[in-house]
mmCIF file of C-alpha atoms and ligand atoms in Angstrom:
data_model
loop_
_atom_site.group_PDB
_atom_site.id
_atom_site.type_symbol
_atom_site.label_atom_id
_atom_site.label_comp_id
_atom_site.label_asym_id
_atom_site.label_seq_id
_atom_site.Cartn_x
_atom_site.Cartn_y
_atom_site.Cartn_z
ATOM 1 C CA MET A 1 6.408 81.549 -28.179
ATOM 2 C CA ARG A 2 4.586 80.461 -30.952
ATOM 3 C CA LEU A 3 1.234 81.992 -31.925
ATOM 4 C CA ALA A 4 -1.441 80.606 -34.104
ATOM 5 C CA LEU A 5 -3.853 82.855 -35.550
ATOM 6 C CA ALA A 6 -7.317 82.419 -36.912
ATOM 7 C CA SER A 7 -10.372 84.614 -37.813
ATOM 8 C CA ASP A 8 -13.726 84.194 -39.708
ATOM 9 C CA HIS A 9 -14.803 87.155 -42.015
ATOM 10 C CA ALA A 10 -16.123 89.301 -38.947
ATOM 11 C CA GLY A 11 -12.880 89.105 -37.532
ATOM 12 C CA TYR A 12 -10.712 89.532 -40.237
ATOM 13 C CA GLU A 13 -9.644 93.553 -39.911
ATOM 14 C CA LEU A 14 -8.952 92.820 -36.351
ATOM 15 C CA LYS A 15 -6.845 90.028 -36.941
ATOM 16 C CA LYS A 16 -4.956 92.180 -39.586
ATOM 17 C CA ALA A 17 -4.214 94.926 -37.014
ATOM 18 C CA VAL A 18 -2.806 92.149 -34.450
ATOM 19 C CA ILE A 19 -0.435 90.924 -37.220
ATOM 20 C CA GLU A 20 0.814 94.404 -37.886
ATOM 21 C CA TYR A 21 1.694 94.524 -34.238
ATOM 22 C CA LEU A 22 3.366 90.931 -34.138
ATOM 23 C CA GLN A 23 5.323 91.520 -37.196
ATOM 24 C CA ALA A 24 6.485 94.779 -35.963
ATOM 25 C CA GLU A 25 7.366 93.229 -32.628
ATOM 26 C CA GLY A 26 9.208 90.160 -34.474
ATOM 27 C CA LEU A 27 6.851 87.676 -32.600
ATOM 28 C CA ASP A 28 6.612 84.057 -34.362
ATOM 29 C CA PHE A 29 3.064 83.507 -35.210
ATOM 30 C CA GLU A 30 1.150 81.424 -38.563
ATOM 31 C CA ASP A 31 -2.095 82.960 -39.902
ATOM 32 C CA PHE A 32 -4.620 79.949 -40.560
ATOM 33 C CA GLY A 33 -7.119 82.021 -42.422
ATOM 34 C CA CYS A 34 -9.674 83.454 -43.390
ATOM 35 C CA GLY A 35 -8.349 85.733 -46.066
ATOM 36 C CA PRO A 36 -9.702 88.763 -47.153
ATOM 37 C CA GLY A 37 -12.899 88.755 -48.722
ATOM 38 C CA GLU A 38 -14.308 85.299 -47.610
ATOM 39 C CA SER A 39 -17.280 84.732 -45.818
ATOM 40 C CA VAL A 40 -16.543 81.578 -43.711
ATOM 41 C CA ASP A 41 -17.757 79.797 -40.440
ATOM 42 C CA TYR A 42 -15.744 80.511 -37.766
ATOM 43 C CA VAL A 43 -15.896 77.221 -36.182
ATOM 44 C CA ASP A 44 -13.698 75.707 -39.064
ATOM 45 C CA TYR A 45 -10.621 78.365 -38.740
ATOM 46 C CA GLY A 46 -10.918 77.995 -34.883
ATOM 47 C CA ALA A 47 -10.921 74.841 -34.591
ATOM 48 C CA GLU A 48 -7.872 74.604 -36.841
ATOM 49 C CA ALA A 49 -5.568 76.918 -34.946
ATOM 50 C CA ALA A 50 -6.825 75.321 -31.666
ATOM 51 C CA ARG A 51 -6.073 71.777 -32.956
ATOM 52 C CA ARG A 52 -2.372 72.951 -33.436
ATOM 53 C CA VAL A 53 -2.135 74.031 -29.825
ATOM 54 C CA VAL A 54 -3.388 70.744 -28.467
ATOM 55 C CA ASN A 55 -1.121 68.941 -30.781
ATOM 56 C CA GLY A 56 1.795 71.119 -29.663
ATOM 57 C CA GLU A 57 2.829 72.821 -33.008
ATOM 58 C CA PHE A 58 2.152 76.107 -31.262
ATOM 59 C CA ASP A 59 2.083 77.466 -27.675
ATOM 60 C CA ARG A 60 -0.890 79.787 -27.893
ATOM 61 C CA ALA A 61 -3.541 80.967 -30.153
ATOM 62 C CA ILE A 62 -5.477 84.351 -30.746
ATOM 63 C CA LEU A 63 -8.931 83.682 -32.528
ATOM 64 C CA PHE A 64 -10.928 86.610 -33.932
ATOM 65 C CA CYS A 65 -14.606 86.577 -34.705
ATOM 66 C CA GLY A 66 -17.377 89.114 -34.669
ATOM 67 C CA THR A 67 -17.962 88.639 -30.686
ATOM 68 C CA GLY A 68 -15.126 86.949 -29.573
ATOM 69 C CA LEU A 69 -17.793 84.289 -28.077
ATOM 70 C CA GLY A 70 -18.075 81.694 -30.960
ATOM 71 C CA MET A 71 -14.123 81.344 -31.497
ATOM 72 C CA ALA A 72 -13.980 80.835 -27.381
ATOM 73 C CA VAL A 73 -17.022 78.137 -27.485
ATOM 74 C CA VAL A 74 -14.926 76.379 -30.381
ATOM 75 C CA ALA A 75 -11.399 76.216 -29.113
ATOM 76 C CA ASN A 76 -12.807 75.342 -25.564
ATOM 77 C CA LYS A 77 -14.254 72.014 -26.661
ATOM 78 C CA PHE A 78 -10.494 71.141 -27.505
ATOM 79 C CA PRO A 79 -8.690 69.426 -24.235
ATOM 80 C CA GLY A 80 -5.884 71.661 -23.106
ATOM 81 C CA ILE A 81 -7.633 74.855 -24.331
ATOM 82 C CA ILE A 82 -8.477 77.329 -22.161
ATOM 83 C CA ALA A 83 -9.843 80.049 -24.274
ATOM 84 C CA THR A 84 -10.940 83.362 -22.949
ATOM 85 C CA ALA A 85 -12.991 86.038 -24.539
ATOM 86 C CA CYS A 86 -11.644 89.383 -23.361
ATOM 87 C CA TRP A 87 -12.971 92.628 -24.113
ATOM 88 C CA ASP A 88 -10.804 95.292 -21.788
ATOM 89 C CA GLU A 89 -7.597 95.531 -19.867
ATOM 90 C CA PHE A 90 -8.953 93.940 -16.677
ATOM 91 C CA THR A 91 -10.428 90.784 -18.552
ATOM 92 C CA ALA A 92 -7.197 90.526 -20.483
ATOM 93 C CA THR A 93 -4.703 90.557 -17.351
ATOM 94 C CA VAL A 94 -6.986 88.233 -15.253
ATOM 95 C CA SER A 95 -7.435 85.810 -18.300
ATOM 96 C CA ARG A 96 -4.064 85.123 -17.860
ATOM 97 C CA SER A 97 -2.883 85.433 -14.410
ATOM 98 C CA HIS A 98 -6.063 83.576 -13.003
ATOM 99 C CA ASN A 99 -7.189 81.335 -15.763
ATOM 100 C CA ASN A 100 -3.686 80.457 -17.393
ATOM 101 C CA SER A 101 -5.529 81.373 -20.552
ATOM 102 C CA ASN A 102 -3.566 79.889 -23.835
ATOM 103 C CA CYS A 103 -6.164 81.160 -26.348
ATOM 104 C CA LEU A 104 -7.304 84.668 -26.477
ATOM 105 C CA THR A 105 -10.546 85.291 -28.598
ATOM 106 C CA LEU A 106 -11.370 88.907 -29.657
ATOM 107 C CA GLY A 107 -14.389 90.527 -31.371
ATOM 108 C CA GLY A 108 -14.150 92.597 -34.461
ATOM 109 C CA ARG A 109 -17.929 94.009 -34.091
ATOM 110 C CA VAL A 110 -16.976 94.959 -30.340
ATOM 111 C CA LEU A 111 -13.600 95.953 -30.261
ATOM 112 C CA ASP A 112 -11.719 98.435 -32.053
ATOM 113 C CA PRO A 113 -8.214 97.668 -33.705
ATOM 114 C CA GLU A 114 -6.074 99.876 -31.152
ATOM 115 C CA LYS A 115 -7.896 98.462 -28.293
ATOM 116 C CA ALA A 116 -7.470 94.811 -29.700
ATOM 117 C CA VAL A 117 -3.676 95.436 -30.001
ATOM 118 C CA SER A 118 -3.434 96.684 -26.289
ATOM 119 C CA LEU A 119 -5.261 93.580 -25.073
ATOM 120 C CA VAL A 120 -2.901 91.101 -26.937
ATOM 121 C CA LYS A 121 0.314 93.110 -25.477
ATOM 122 C CA ILE A 122 -1.354 92.387 -21.876
ATOM 123 C CA TRP A 123 -2.663 88.836 -22.580
ATOM 124 C CA LEU A 124 1.279 88.160 -24.174
ATOM 125 C CA LYS A 125 3.110 89.665 -20.973
ATOM 126 C CA GLU A 126 0.999 88.594 -17.876
ATOM 127 C CA GLU A 127 2.326 85.609 -16.052
ATOM 128 C CA PHE A 128 -0.212 82.984 -14.583
ATOM 129 C CA GLU A 129 -0.293 83.448 -10.684
ATOM 130 C CA GLY A 130 -0.377 79.837 -10.022
ATOM 131 C CA GLY A 131 -1.568 79.135 -6.055
ATOM 132 C CA ARG A 132 -5.121 78.980 -5.665
ATOM 133 C CA HIS A 133 -5.739 79.678 -9.390
ATOM 134 C CA GLN A 134 -3.450 76.481 -10.130
ATOM 135 C CA ARG A 135 -5.916 74.162 -8.008
ATOM 136 C CA ARG A 136 -8.827 75.564 -9.922
ATOM 137 C CA VAL A 137 -7.390 75.116 -13.563
ATOM 138 C CA ASP A 138 -6.393 71.756 -12.480
ATOM 139 C CA LYS A 139 -10.123 71.191 -11.471
ATOM 140 C CA ILE A 140 -10.864 72.150 -14.970
ATOM 141 C CA HIS A 141 -8.581 69.909 -16.466
ATOM 142 C CA LEU A 142 -10.026 67.082 -14.528
ATOM 143 C CA LEU A 143 -13.260 67.744 -15.714
ATOM 144 C CA GLU A 144 -11.724 67.223 -19.071
ATOM 145 C CA GLN A 145 -10.228 63.845 -18.456
ATOM 146 C CA GLU A 146 -13.905 62.913 -16.879
ATOM 147 C CA LEU A 147 -15.860 64.198 -19.884
ATOM 148 C CA HIS A 148 -13.661 62.621 -22.256
ATOM 149 C CA GLN A 149 -13.615 59.017 -20.581
ATOM 150 C CA LEU A 150 -17.684 59.143 -20.642
ATOM 151 C CA LYS A 151 -17.547 59.068 -24.687
HETATM 152 C C1 LIG B 1 -20.308 85.919 -38.162
HETATM 153 O O1 LIG B 1 -21.322 86.802 -38.638
HETATM 154 C C2 LIG B 1 -20.625 86.071 -36.536
HETATM 155 O O2 LIG B 1 -21.578 85.526 -36.242
HETATM 156 C C3 LIG B 1 -19.639 85.515 -35.960
HETATM 157 O O3 LIG B 1 -18.181 85.963 -36.110
HETATM 158 C C4 LIG B 1 -19.117 85.471 -34.287
HETATM 159 O O4 LIG B 1 -19.523 86.869 -33.741
HETATM 160 C C5 LIG B 1 -19.740 83.935 -33.637
HETATM 161 O O5 LIG B 1 -19.667 84.210 -32.467
#
């Protein structure tokens, strides 16, 4: 699985901790910024990573900002992305098993690094349950088609 990572300044430290974990596990990822000491707009960085998932270069994205919320809003603008802001083990689990999340968003001002790594581990291993959840996710993708045709 190829992972696209991105953060703003408020998510940078959390991203660093997750990168250390991914490297230790030998997982395949690329970081699309920002770098240390920059103050940036999360929109630009989240969009870059989400775009690369939508175009098939990457399988999933993990995005970091202050709360996880801004990155989720941005990524969810991209058809095909299901971005879920998670804050504990339960939300990380069901974001995969029920929502089939392909984009995890985490907040550097609401999570400590150990918790973030624990959520990433869960989100990477948890499988989508399908069944009734598949029907619901299919409806989300139908909405995307409908909304994009309206443009
Ligand atoms: C940046 O200060 C902060 O607003 C941003 O990281 C994030 O929390 C947005 O959702």
